[in-house]
mmCIF file of C-alpha atoms in Angstrom:
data_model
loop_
_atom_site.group_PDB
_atom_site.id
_atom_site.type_symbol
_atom_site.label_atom_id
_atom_site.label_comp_id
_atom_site.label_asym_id
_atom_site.label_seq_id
_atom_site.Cartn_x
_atom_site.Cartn_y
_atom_site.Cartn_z
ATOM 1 C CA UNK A 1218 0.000 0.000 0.000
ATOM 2 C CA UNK A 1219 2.683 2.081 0.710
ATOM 3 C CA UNK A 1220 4.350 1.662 -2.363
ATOM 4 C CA UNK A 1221 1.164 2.368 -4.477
ATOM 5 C CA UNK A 1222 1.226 6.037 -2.161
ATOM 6 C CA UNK A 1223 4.994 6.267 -3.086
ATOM 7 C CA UNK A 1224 4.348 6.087 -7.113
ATOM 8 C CA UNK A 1225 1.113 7.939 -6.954
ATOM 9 C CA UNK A 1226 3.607 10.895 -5.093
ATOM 10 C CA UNK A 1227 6.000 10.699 -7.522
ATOM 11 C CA UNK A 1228 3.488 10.241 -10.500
ATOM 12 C CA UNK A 1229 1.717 13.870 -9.241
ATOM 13 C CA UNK A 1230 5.010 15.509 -8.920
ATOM 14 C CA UNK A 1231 6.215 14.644 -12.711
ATOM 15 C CA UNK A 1232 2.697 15.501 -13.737
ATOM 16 C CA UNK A 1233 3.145 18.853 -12.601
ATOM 17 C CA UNK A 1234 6.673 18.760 -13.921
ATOM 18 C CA UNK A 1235 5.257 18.001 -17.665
ATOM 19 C CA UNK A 1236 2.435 20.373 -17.304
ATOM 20 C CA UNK A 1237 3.990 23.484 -17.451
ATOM 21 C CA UNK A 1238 6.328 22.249 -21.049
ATOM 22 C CA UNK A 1239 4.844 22.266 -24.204
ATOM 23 C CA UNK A 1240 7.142 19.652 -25.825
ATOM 24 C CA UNK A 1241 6.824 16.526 -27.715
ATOM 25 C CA UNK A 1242 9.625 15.481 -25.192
ATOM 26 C CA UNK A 1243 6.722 16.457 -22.610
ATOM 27 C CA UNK A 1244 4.027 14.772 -24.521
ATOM 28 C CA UNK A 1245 6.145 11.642 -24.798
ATOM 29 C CA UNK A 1246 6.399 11.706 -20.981
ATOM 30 C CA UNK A 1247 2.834 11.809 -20.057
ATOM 31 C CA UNK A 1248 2.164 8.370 -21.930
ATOM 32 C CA UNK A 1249 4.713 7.091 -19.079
ATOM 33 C CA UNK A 1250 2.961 8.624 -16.812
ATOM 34 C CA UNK A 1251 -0.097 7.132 -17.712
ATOM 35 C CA UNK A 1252 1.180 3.968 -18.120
ATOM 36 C CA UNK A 1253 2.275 4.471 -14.416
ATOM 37 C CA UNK A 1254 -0.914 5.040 -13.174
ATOM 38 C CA UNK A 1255 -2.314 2.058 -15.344
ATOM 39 C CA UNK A 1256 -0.040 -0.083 -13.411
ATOM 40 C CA UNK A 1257 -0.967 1.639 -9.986
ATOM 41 C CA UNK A 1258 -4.879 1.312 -11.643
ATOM 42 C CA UNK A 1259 -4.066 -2.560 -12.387
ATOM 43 C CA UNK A 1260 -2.135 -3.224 -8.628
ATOM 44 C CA UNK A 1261 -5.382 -1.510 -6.896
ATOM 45 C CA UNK A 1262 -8.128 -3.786 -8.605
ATOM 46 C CA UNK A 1263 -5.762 -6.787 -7.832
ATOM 47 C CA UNK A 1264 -6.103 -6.060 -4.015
ATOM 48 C CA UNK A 1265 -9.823 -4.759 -4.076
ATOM 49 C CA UNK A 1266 -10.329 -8.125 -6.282
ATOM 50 C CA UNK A 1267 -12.779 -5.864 -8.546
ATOM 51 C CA UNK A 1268 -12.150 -3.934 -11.562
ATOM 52 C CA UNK A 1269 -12.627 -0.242 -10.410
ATOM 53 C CA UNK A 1270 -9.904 1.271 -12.352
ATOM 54 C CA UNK A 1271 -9.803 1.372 -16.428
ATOM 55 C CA UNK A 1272 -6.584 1.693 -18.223
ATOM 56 C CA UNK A 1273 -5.605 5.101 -19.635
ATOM 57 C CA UNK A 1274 -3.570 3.159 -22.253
ATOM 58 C CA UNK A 1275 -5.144 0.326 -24.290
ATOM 59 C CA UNK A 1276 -2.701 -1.146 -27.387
ATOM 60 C CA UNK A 1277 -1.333 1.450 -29.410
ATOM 61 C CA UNK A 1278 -4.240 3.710 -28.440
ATOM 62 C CA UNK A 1279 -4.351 6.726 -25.125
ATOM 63 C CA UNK A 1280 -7.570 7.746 -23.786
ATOM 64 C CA UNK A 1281 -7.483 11.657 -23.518
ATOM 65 C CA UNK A 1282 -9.813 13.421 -20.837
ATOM 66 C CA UNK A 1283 -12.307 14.806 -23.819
ATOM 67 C CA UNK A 1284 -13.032 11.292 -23.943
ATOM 68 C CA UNK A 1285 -11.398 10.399 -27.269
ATOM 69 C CA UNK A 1286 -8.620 8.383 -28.037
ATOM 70 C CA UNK A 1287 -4.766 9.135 -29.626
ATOM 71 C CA UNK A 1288 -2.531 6.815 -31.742
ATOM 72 C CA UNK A 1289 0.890 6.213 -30.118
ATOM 73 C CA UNK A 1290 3.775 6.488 -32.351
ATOM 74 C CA UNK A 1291 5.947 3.610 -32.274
ATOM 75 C CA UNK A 1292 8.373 5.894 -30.306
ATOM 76 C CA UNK A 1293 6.420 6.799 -27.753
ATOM 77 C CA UNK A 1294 4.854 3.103 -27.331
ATOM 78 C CA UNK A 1295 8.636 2.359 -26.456
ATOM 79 C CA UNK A 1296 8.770 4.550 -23.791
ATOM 80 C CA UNK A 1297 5.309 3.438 -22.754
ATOM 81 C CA UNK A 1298 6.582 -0.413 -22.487
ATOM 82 C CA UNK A 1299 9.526 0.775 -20.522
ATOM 83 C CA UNK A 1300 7.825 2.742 -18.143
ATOM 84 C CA UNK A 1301 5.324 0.194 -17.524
ATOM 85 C CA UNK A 1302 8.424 -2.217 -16.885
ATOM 86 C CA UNK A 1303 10.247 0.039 -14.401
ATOM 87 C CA UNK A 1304 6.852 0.554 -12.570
ATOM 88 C CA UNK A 1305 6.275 -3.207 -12.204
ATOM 89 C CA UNK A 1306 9.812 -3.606 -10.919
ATOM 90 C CA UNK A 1307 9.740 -0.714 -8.371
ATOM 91 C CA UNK A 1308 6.008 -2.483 -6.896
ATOM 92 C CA UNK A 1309 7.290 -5.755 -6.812
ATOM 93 C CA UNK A 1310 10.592 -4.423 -4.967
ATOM 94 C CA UNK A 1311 12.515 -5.577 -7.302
ATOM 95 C CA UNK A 1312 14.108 -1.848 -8.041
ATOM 96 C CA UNK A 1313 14.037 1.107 -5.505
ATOM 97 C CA UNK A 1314 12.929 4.476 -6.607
ATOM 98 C CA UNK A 1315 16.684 5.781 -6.941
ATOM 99 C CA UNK A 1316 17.076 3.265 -9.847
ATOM 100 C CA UNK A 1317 13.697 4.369 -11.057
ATOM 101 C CA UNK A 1318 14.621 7.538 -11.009
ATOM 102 C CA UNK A 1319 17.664 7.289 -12.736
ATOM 103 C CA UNK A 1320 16.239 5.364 -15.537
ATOM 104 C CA UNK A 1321 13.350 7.819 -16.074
ATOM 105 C CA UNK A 1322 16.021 10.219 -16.071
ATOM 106 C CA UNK A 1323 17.862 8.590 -19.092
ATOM 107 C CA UNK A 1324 14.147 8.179 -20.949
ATOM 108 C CA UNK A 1325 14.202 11.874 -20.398
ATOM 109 C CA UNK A 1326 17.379 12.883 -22.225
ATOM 110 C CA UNK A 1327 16.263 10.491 -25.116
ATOM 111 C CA UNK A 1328 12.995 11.971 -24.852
ATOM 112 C CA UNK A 1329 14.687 15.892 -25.653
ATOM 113 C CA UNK A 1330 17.029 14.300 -27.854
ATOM 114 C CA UNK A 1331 13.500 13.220 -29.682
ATOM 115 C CA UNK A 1332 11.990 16.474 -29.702
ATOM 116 C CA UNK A 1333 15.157 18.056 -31.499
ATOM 117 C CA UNK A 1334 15.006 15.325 -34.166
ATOM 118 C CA UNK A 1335 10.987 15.944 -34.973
ATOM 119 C CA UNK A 1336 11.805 19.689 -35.146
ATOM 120 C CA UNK A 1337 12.096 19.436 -38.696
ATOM 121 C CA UNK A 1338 8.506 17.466 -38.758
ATOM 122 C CA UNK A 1339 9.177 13.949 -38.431
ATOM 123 C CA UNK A 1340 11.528 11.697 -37.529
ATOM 124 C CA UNK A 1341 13.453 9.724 -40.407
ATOM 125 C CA UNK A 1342 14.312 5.858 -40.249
ATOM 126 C CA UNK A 1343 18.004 6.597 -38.849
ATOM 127 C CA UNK A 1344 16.885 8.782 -36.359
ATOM 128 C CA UNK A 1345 14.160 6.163 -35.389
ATOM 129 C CA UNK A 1346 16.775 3.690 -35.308
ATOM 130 C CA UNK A 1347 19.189 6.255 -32.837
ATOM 131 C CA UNK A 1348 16.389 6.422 -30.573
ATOM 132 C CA UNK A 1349 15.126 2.304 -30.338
ATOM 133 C CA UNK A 1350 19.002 1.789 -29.559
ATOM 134 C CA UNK A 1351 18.962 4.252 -26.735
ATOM 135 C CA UNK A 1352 16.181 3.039 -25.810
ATOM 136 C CA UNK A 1353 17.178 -0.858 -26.042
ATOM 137 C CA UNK A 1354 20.158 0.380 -24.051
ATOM 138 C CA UNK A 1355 18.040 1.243 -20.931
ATOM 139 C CA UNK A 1356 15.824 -2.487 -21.666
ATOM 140 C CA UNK A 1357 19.193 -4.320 -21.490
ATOM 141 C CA UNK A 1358 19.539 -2.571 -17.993
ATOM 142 C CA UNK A 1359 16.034 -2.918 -16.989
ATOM 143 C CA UNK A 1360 16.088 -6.537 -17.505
ATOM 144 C CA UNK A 1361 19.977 -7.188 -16.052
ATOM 145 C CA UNK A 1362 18.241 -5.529 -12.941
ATOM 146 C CA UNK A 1363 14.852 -7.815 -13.210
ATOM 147 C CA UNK A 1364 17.128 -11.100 -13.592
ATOM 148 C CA UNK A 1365 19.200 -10.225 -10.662
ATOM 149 C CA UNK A 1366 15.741 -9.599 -8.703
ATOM 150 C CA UNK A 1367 17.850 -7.402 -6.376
ATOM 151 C CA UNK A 1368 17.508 -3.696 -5.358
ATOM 152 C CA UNK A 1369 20.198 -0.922 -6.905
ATOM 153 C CA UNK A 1370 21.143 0.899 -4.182
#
């Protein structure tokens, strides 16, 4: 339960955080956060044995407050997977919120280095490719950390 407070803390904190940008960096980062809650969402109907919680993130699709839904880029979906990852590993104790931290950190820095790419409009297949090995850099640690089962400290 405690945990669950923890990420909901740190979830309202970023949220603020990405509120006041106006970035796709920013815009990349809230489909973490969502996925975040989803996972808080997912942990809470688990203990209350009831769904009362729908996800915010379904597939490739994000449920916006107006009620309508966005495509995810495949970018963005990325993060979203790795996000969700991290936040299973920091509930299940697996990874402590400094090593959370840190790794949402390094999402971060690809996420700005994303933002400079699509300043031109879109991003091309080498730039894609820049960013999935950045971002498969931070999976190989994710999953070093989730087959040691142990806590960074």
């Amino acid at each position: 339960k405690m945990e669950l407070k923890a990420e909901l803390d740190r979830i309202a904190s970023e949220e603020a955080t990405v509120s006041a940008q106006a970035t796709k960096s920013a815009n990349s980062k809230v489909i973490g956060l969502a996925r975040s809650l989803d996972d808080v969402g997912f942990k809470l109907n688990s203990m209350l044995k009831k769904q009362v919680v729908l996800p915010l993130v379904q597939g490739s699709h994000f449920a916006v407050g107006s009620g309508d839904w966005i495509d995810i880029d495949d970018v963005a979906m990325r993060r979203w997977d790795l996000e969700g990852r991290i936040a299973k590993l920091v509930a299940d104790g697996v990874m402590n919120m400094e090593t959370a931290s840190e790794l949402r950190k390094q999402m971060d820095a690809i996420g700005d280095r994303e933002s400079r790419m699509r300043s031109d409009g879109d991003l091309d297949y080498k730039e894609s490719r820049i960013l999935y090995s950045d971002f498969d850099r931070i999976a190989g640690q994710i999953e070093k950390l989730s087959r040691h089962g142990t806590k960074r400290r």
